[in-house]
Amino acid sequence: MAHGGAVVPVIVLLTLCTASALSSGRTEIWNVKENKEVQELGRYAVRERNRRAGGDELVFLCVVRAQSQVVSGFKYFLRIATTASGGQAVRRRSRCFDAVVLVKPWLGSRELLHFLPATSSLSRRR
Protein backbone atom coordinates (compact mmCIF):
# COMPACT_ATOMS: atom_id res chain seq x y z
CA MET A 1 0.00 0.00 0.00
CA ALA A 2 2.86 2.39 0.74
CA HIS A 3 4.32 1.94 -2.75
CA GLY A 4 1.06 2.69 -4.59
CA GLY A 5 1.13 6.35 -3.53
CA ALA A 6 4.55 6.89 -5.15
CA VAL A 7 3.39 5.69 -8.57
CA VAL A 8 0.95 8.56 -9.19
CA PRO A 9 3.55 11.38 -8.77
CA VAL A 10 5.96 9.52 -11.07
CA ILE A 11 3.29 9.14 -13.75
CA VAL A 12 2.36 12.83 -13.47
CA LEU A 13 6.03 13.83 -13.72
CA LEU A 14 6.58 11.66 -16.81
CA THR A 15 3.46 13.07 -18.45
CA LEU A 16 4.58 16.67 -17.83
CA CYS A 17 8.08 15.98 -19.16
CA THR A 18 6.73 14.33 -22.30
CA ALA A 19 4.27 17.17 -22.97
CA SER A 20 7.04 19.73 -22.48
CA ALA A 21 9.35 17.95 -24.93
CA LEU A 22 6.61 17.78 -27.57
CA SER A 23 5.66 21.45 -27.33
CA SER A 24 9.18 22.90 -27.29
CA GLY A 25 10.53 21.34 -30.46
CA ARG A 26 11.42 24.59 -32.22
CA THR A 27 14.81 26.26 -31.97
CA GLU A 28 15.35 29.94 -32.69
CA ILE A 29 17.90 30.64 -35.44
CA TRP A 30 19.97 33.72 -34.65
CA ASN A 31 21.63 36.14 -37.11
CA VAL A 32 19.21 35.19 -39.87
CA LYS A 33 20.17 38.14 -42.07
CA GLU A 34 23.74 36.78 -42.29
CA ASN A 35 22.67 33.11 -42.58
CA LYS A 36 22.98 32.28 -46.29
CA GLU A 37 21.12 28.96 -45.99
CA VAL A 38 18.12 30.58 -44.30
CA GLN A 39 18.03 33.43 -46.83
CA GLU A 40 18.18 30.92 -49.71
CA LEU A 41 15.28 28.97 -48.17
CA GLY A 42 13.31 32.23 -48.05
CA ARG A 43 14.07 32.92 -51.72
CA TYR A 44 13.00 29.36 -52.57
CA ALA A 45 9.73 29.78 -50.60
CA VAL A 46 8.83 32.98 -52.48
CA ARG A 47 9.73 31.46 -55.88
CA GLU A 48 7.65 28.37 -55.13
CA ARG A 49 4.72 30.46 -53.88
CA ASN A 50 4.86 32.55 -57.07
CA ARG A 51 4.95 29.40 -59.22
CA ARG A 52 1.91 27.93 -57.46
CA ALA A 53 -0.12 31.15 -57.27
CA GLY A 54 0.23 32.31 -60.85
CA GLY A 55 -0.91 35.97 -61.09
CA ASP A 56 0.40 38.44 -58.53
CA GLU A 57 4.06 37.85 -57.85
CA LEU A 58 5.97 38.69 -54.71
CA VAL A 59 9.56 39.90 -54.65
CA PHE A 60 11.78 38.42 -51.93
CA LEU A 61 13.43 40.99 -49.65
CA CYS A 62 14.83 38.90 -46.77
CA VAL A 63 14.06 36.44 -44.01
CA VAL A 64 13.60 38.45 -40.83
CA ARG A 65 13.08 35.60 -38.37
CA ALA A 66 13.59 31.85 -38.45
CA GLN A 67 13.11 28.77 -36.32
CA SER A 68 13.98 25.16 -37.01
CA GLN A 69 12.60 21.85 -35.84
CA VAL A 70 14.06 18.40 -36.29
CA VAL A 71 11.48 16.05 -37.78
CA SER A 72 12.15 13.47 -40.49
CA GLY A 73 14.44 16.14 -41.88
CA PHE A 74 14.45 19.78 -40.85
CA LYS A 75 11.39 22.00 -40.77
CA TYR A 76 12.13 25.71 -41.10
CA PHE A 77 9.59 28.26 -39.91
CA LEU A 78 10.39 31.51 -41.72
CA ARG A 79 9.08 35.06 -41.44
CA ILE A 80 9.74 36.54 -44.89
CA ALA A 81 9.61 40.20 -45.92
CA THR A 82 8.41 40.75 -49.51
CA THR A 83 7.12 43.45 -51.82
CA ALA A 84 4.65 43.16 -54.67
CA SER A 85 6.13 43.12 -58.15
CA GLY A 86 4.71 45.50 -60.68
CA GLY A 87 5.23 48.61 -62.70
CA GLN A 88 5.47 52.20 -61.54
CA ALA A 89 1.72 52.39 -60.99
CA VAL A 90 1.90 49.81 -58.23
CA ARG A 91 2.94 51.34 -54.95
CA ARG A 92 5.48 48.96 -53.42
CA ARG A 93 4.76 48.14 -49.80
CA SER A 94 6.51 45.46 -47.87
CA ARG A 95 4.46 42.60 -46.45
CA CYS A 96 5.51 39.73 -44.26
CA PHE A 97 4.57 36.11 -44.75
CA ASP A 98 5.07 33.01 -42.64
CA ALA A 99 6.42 30.04 -44.56
CA VAL A 100 7.26 26.48 -43.56
CA VAL A 101 9.87 24.63 -45.61
CA LEU A 102 10.77 20.96 -45.10
CA VAL A 103 14.36 20.07 -45.98
CA LYS A 104 15.66 16.50 -46.33
CA PRO A 105 19.39 16.95 -46.95
CA TRP A 106 20.11 13.27 -47.55
CA LEU A 107 17.64 13.35 -50.47
CA GLY A 108 18.65 16.81 -51.65
CA SER A 109 15.01 17.87 -51.40
CA ARG A 110 13.06 20.79 -50.03
CA GLU A 111 9.32 21.35 -50.03
CA LEU A 112 7.22 24.41 -49.31
CA LEU A 113 4.50 23.27 -46.89
CA HIS A 114 2.83 26.60 -46.04
CA PHE A 115 3.01 30.21 -47.21
CA LEU A 116 0.50 32.55 -45.56
CA PRO A 117 0.26 36.20 -44.48
CA ALA A 118 2.18 36.68 -41.24
CA THR A 119 0.50 36.24 -37.91
CA SER A 120 1.92 36.83 -34.46
CA SER A 121 2.21 33.06 -33.81
CA LEU A 122 5.80 32.79 -35.05
CA SER A 123 6.91 35.61 -32.75
CA ARG A 124 5.23 34.03 -29.72
CA ARG A 125 6.66 30.56 -30.14
CA ARG A 126 10.21 30.00 -28.99
PDB file of C-alpha atoms in Angstrom:
ATOM      1  CA  MET A   1       0.000   0.000   0.000  1.00  0.00           C
ATOM      2  CA  ALA A   2       2.858   2.389   0.738  1.00  0.00           C
ATOM      3  CA  HIS A   3       4.324   1.945  -2.754  1.00  0.00           C
ATOM      4  CA  GLY A   4       1.056   2.688  -4.587  1.00  0.00           C
ATOM      5  CA  GLY A   5       1.129   6.349  -3.530  1.00  0.00           C
ATOM      6  CA  ALA A   6       4.553   6.890  -5.155  1.00  0.00           C
ATOM      7  CA  VAL A   7       3.387   5.687  -8.565  1.00  0.00           C
ATOM      8  CA  VAL A   8       0.953   8.562  -9.195  1.00  0.00           C
ATOM      9  CA  PRO A   9       3.548  11.379  -8.766  1.00  0.00           C
ATOM     10  CA  VAL A  10       5.964   9.518 -11.068  1.00  0.00           C
ATOM     11  CA  ILE A  11       3.288   9.142 -13.755  1.00  0.00           C
ATOM     12  CA  VAL A  12       2.357  12.827 -13.468  1.00  0.00           C
ATOM     13  CA  LEU A  13       6.032  13.833 -13.722  1.00  0.00           C
ATOM     14  CA  LEU A  14       6.580  11.660 -16.811  1.00  0.00           C
ATOM     15  CA  THR A  15       3.460  13.074 -18.455  1.00  0.00           C
ATOM     16  CA  LEU A  16       4.575  16.667 -17.834  1.00  0.00           C
ATOM     17  CA  CYS A  17       8.083  15.977 -19.160  1.00  0.00           C
ATOM     18  CA  THR A  18       6.725  14.329 -22.304  1.00  0.00           C
ATOM     19  CA  ALA A  19       4.273  17.174 -22.974  1.00  0.00           C
ATOM     20  CA  SER A  20       7.042  19.735 -22.484  1.00  0.00           C
ATOM     21  CA  ALA A  21       9.346  17.948 -24.927  1.00  0.00           C
ATOM     22  CA  LEU A  22       6.613  17.778 -27.571  1.00  0.00           C
ATOM     23  CA  SER A  23       5.663  21.449 -27.335  1.00  0.00           C
ATOM     24  CA  SER A  24       9.177  22.900 -27.286  1.00  0.00           C
ATOM     25  CA  GLY A  25      10.530  21.337 -30.459  1.00  0.00           C
ATOM     26  CA  ARG A  26      11.424  24.591 -32.225  1.00  0.00           C
ATOM     27  CA  THR A  27      14.808  26.255 -31.966  1.00  0.00           C
ATOM     28  CA  GLU A  28      15.354  29.938 -32.694  1.00  0.00           C
ATOM     29  CA  ILE A  29      17.903  30.640 -35.442  1.00  0.00           C
ATOM     30  CA  TRP A  30      19.966  33.721 -34.649  1.00  0.00           C
ATOM     31  CA  ASN A  31      21.629  36.139 -37.110  1.00  0.00           C
ATOM     32  CA  VAL A  32      19.209  35.190 -39.874  1.00  0.00           C
ATOM     33  CA  LYS A  33      20.171  38.136 -42.073  1.00  0.00           C
ATOM     34  CA  GLU A  34      23.740  36.775 -42.292  1.00  0.00           C
ATOM     35  CA  ASN A  35      22.665  33.115 -42.576  1.00  0.00           C
ATOM     36  CA  LYS A  36      22.979  32.277 -46.289  1.00  0.00           C
ATOM     37  CA  GLU A  37      21.121  28.957 -45.991  1.00  0.00           C
ATOM     38  CA  VAL A  38      18.116  30.575 -44.298  1.00  0.00           C
ATOM     39  CA  GLN A  39      18.033  33.432 -46.828  1.00  0.00           C
ATOM     40  CA  GLU A  40      18.176  30.924 -49.710  1.00  0.00           C
ATOM     41  CA  LEU A  41      15.281  28.966 -48.172  1.00  0.00           C
ATOM     42  CA  GLY A  42      13.314  32.227 -48.048  1.00  0.00           C
ATOM     43  CA  ARG A  43      14.066  32.916 -51.721  1.00  0.00           C
ATOM     44  CA  TYR A  44      12.997  29.362 -52.566  1.00  0.00           C
ATOM     45  CA  ALA A  45       9.729  29.783 -50.600  1.00  0.00           C
ATOM     46  CA  VAL A  46       8.827  32.982 -52.483  1.00  0.00           C
ATOM     47  CA  ARG A  47       9.731  31.460 -55.883  1.00  0.00           C
ATOM     48  CA  GLU A  48       7.652  28.369 -55.125  1.00  0.00           C
ATOM     49  CA  ARG A  49       4.724  30.462 -53.875  1.00  0.00           C
ATOM     50  CA  ASN A  50       4.856  32.551 -57.069  1.00  0.00           C
ATOM     51  CA  ARG A  51       4.952  29.403 -59.219  1.00  0.00           C
ATOM     52  CA  ARG A  52       1.912  27.926 -57.460  1.00  0.00           C
ATOM     53  CA  ALA A  53      -0.116  31.151 -57.273  1.00  0.00           C
ATOM     54  CA  GLY A  54       0.233  32.306 -60.849  1.00  0.00           C
ATOM     55  CA  GLY A  55      -0.912  35.967 -61.087  1.00  0.00           C
ATOM     56  CA  ASP A  56       0.397  38.437 -58.534  1.00  0.00           C
ATOM     57  CA  GLU A  57       4.063  37.854 -57.849  1.00  0.00           C
ATOM     58  CA  LEU A  58       5.969  38.691 -54.714  1.00  0.00           C
ATOM     59  CA  VAL A  59       9.564  39.898 -54.649  1.00  0.00           C
ATOM     60  CA  PHE A  60      11.783  38.417 -51.930  1.00  0.00           C
ATOM     61  CA  LEU A  61      13.426  40.988 -49.646  1.00  0.00           C
ATOM     62  CA  CYS A  62      14.828  38.905 -46.771  1.00  0.00           C
ATOM     63  CA  VAL A  63      14.058  36.437 -44.012  1.00  0.00           C
ATOM     64  CA  VAL A  64      13.595  38.450 -40.831  1.00  0.00           C
ATOM     65  CA  ARG A  65      13.081  35.598 -38.373  1.00  0.00           C
ATOM     66  CA  ALA A  66      13.586  31.847 -38.452  1.00  0.00           C
ATOM     67  CA  GLN A  67      13.113  28.774 -36.317  1.00  0.00           C
ATOM     68  CA  SER A  68      13.977  25.161 -37.014  1.00  0.00           C
ATOM     69  CA  GLN A  69      12.597  21.854 -35.839  1.00  0.00           C
ATOM     70  CA  VAL A  70      14.065  18.398 -36.289  1.00  0.00           C
ATOM     71  CA  VAL A  71      11.479  16.050 -37.779  1.00  0.00           C
ATOM     72  CA  SER A  72      12.145  13.474 -40.488  1.00  0.00           C
ATOM     73  CA  GLY A  73      14.438  16.137 -41.884  1.00  0.00           C
ATOM     74  CA  PHE A  74      14.447  19.780 -40.848  1.00  0.00           C
ATOM     75  CA  LYS A  75      11.395  22.002 -40.767  1.00  0.00           C
ATOM     76  CA  TYR A  76      12.135  25.709 -41.099  1.00  0.00           C
ATOM     77  CA  PHE A  77       9.585  28.262 -39.911  1.00  0.00           C
ATOM     78  CA  LEU A  78      10.391  31.510 -41.721  1.00  0.00           C
ATOM     79  CA  ARG A  79       9.078  35.064 -41.441  1.00  0.00           C
ATOM     80  CA  ILE A  80       9.744  36.540 -44.891  1.00  0.00           C
ATOM     81  CA  ALA A  81       9.615  40.204 -45.923  1.00  0.00           C
ATOM     82  CA  THR A  82       8.412  40.750 -49.506  1.00  0.00           C
ATOM     83  CA  THR A  83       7.119  43.448 -51.822  1.00  0.00           C
ATOM     84  CA  ALA A  84       4.650  43.157 -54.674  1.00  0.00           C
ATOM     85  CA  SER A  85       6.133  43.122 -58.147  1.00  0.00           C
ATOM     86  CA  GLY A  86       4.714  45.502 -60.684  1.00  0.00           C
ATOM     87  CA  GLY A  87       5.233  48.611 -62.702  1.00  0.00           C
ATOM     88  CA  GLN A  88       5.470  52.198 -61.544  1.00  0.00           C
ATOM     89  CA  ALA A  89       1.717  52.389 -60.992  1.00  0.00           C
ATOM     90  CA  VAL A  90       1.899  49.808 -58.231  1.00  0.00           C
ATOM     91  CA  ARG A  91       2.940  51.339 -54.946  1.00  0.00           C
ATOM     92  CA  ARG A  92       5.477  48.961 -53.424  1.00  0.00           C
ATOM     93  CA  ARG A  93       4.757  48.142 -49.805  1.00  0.00           C
ATOM     94  CA  SER A  94       6.512  45.461 -47.866  1.00  0.00           C
ATOM     95  CA  ARG A  95       4.457  42.604 -46.452  1.00  0.00           C
ATOM     96  CA  CYS A  96       5.514  39.732 -44.255  1.00  0.00           C
ATOM     97  CA  PHE A  97       4.568  36.114 -44.748  1.00  0.00           C
ATOM     98  CA  ASP A  98       5.068  33.007 -42.641  1.00  0.00           C
ATOM     99  CA  ALA A  99       6.421  30.037 -44.560  1.00  0.00           C
ATOM    100  CA  VAL A 100       7.261  26.481 -43.563  1.00  0.00           C
ATOM    101  CA  VAL A 101       9.869  24.625 -45.608  1.00  0.00           C
ATOM    102  CA  LEU A 102      10.766  20.957 -45.099  1.00  0.00           C
ATOM    103  CA  VAL A 103      14.359  20.066 -45.984  1.00  0.00           C
ATOM    104  CA  LYS A 104      15.658  16.496 -46.327  1.00  0.00           C
ATOM    105  CA  PRO A 105      19.392  16.955 -46.948  1.00  0.00           C
ATOM    106  CA  TRP A 106      20.111  13.269 -47.554  1.00  0.00           C
ATOM    107  CA  LEU A 107      17.641  13.351 -50.469  1.00  0.00           C
ATOM    108  CA  GLY A 108      18.652  16.813 -51.648  1.00  0.00           C
ATOM    109  CA  SER A 109      15.011  17.867 -51.397  1.00  0.00           C
ATOM    110  CA  ARG A 110      13.063  20.786 -50.026  1.00  0.00           C
ATOM    111  CA  GLU A 111       9.324  21.347 -50.034  1.00  0.00           C
ATOM    112  CA  LEU A 112       7.215  24.407 -49.308  1.00  0.00           C
ATOM    113  CA  LEU A 113       4.503  23.271 -46.887  1.00  0.00           C
ATOM    114  CA  HIS A 114       2.832  26.604 -46.036  1.00  0.00           C
ATOM    115  CA  PHE A 115       3.006  30.211 -47.212  1.00  0.00           C
ATOM    116  CA  LEU A 116       0.498  32.547 -45.561  1.00  0.00           C
ATOM    117  CA  PRO A 117       0.257  36.201 -44.478  1.00  0.00           C
ATOM    118  CA  ALA A 118       2.180  36.682 -41.242  1.00  0.00           C
ATOM    119  CA  THR A 119       0.503  36.241 -37.909  1.00  0.00           C
ATOM    120  CA  SER A 120       1.916  36.829 -34.465  1.00  0.00           C
ATOM    121  CA  SER A 121       2.210  33.064 -33.807  1.00  0.00           C
ATOM    122  CA  LEU A 122       5.805  32.791 -35.049  1.00  0.00           C
ATOM    123  CA  SER A 123       6.905  35.606 -32.753  1.00  0.00           C
ATOM    124  CA  ARG A 124       5.229  34.034 -29.716  1.00  0.00           C
ATOM    125  CA  ARG A 125       6.662  30.559 -30.138  1.00  0.00           C
ATOM    126  CA  ARG A 126      10.208  30.002 -28.986  1.00  0.00           C
TER     127      ARG A 126
END
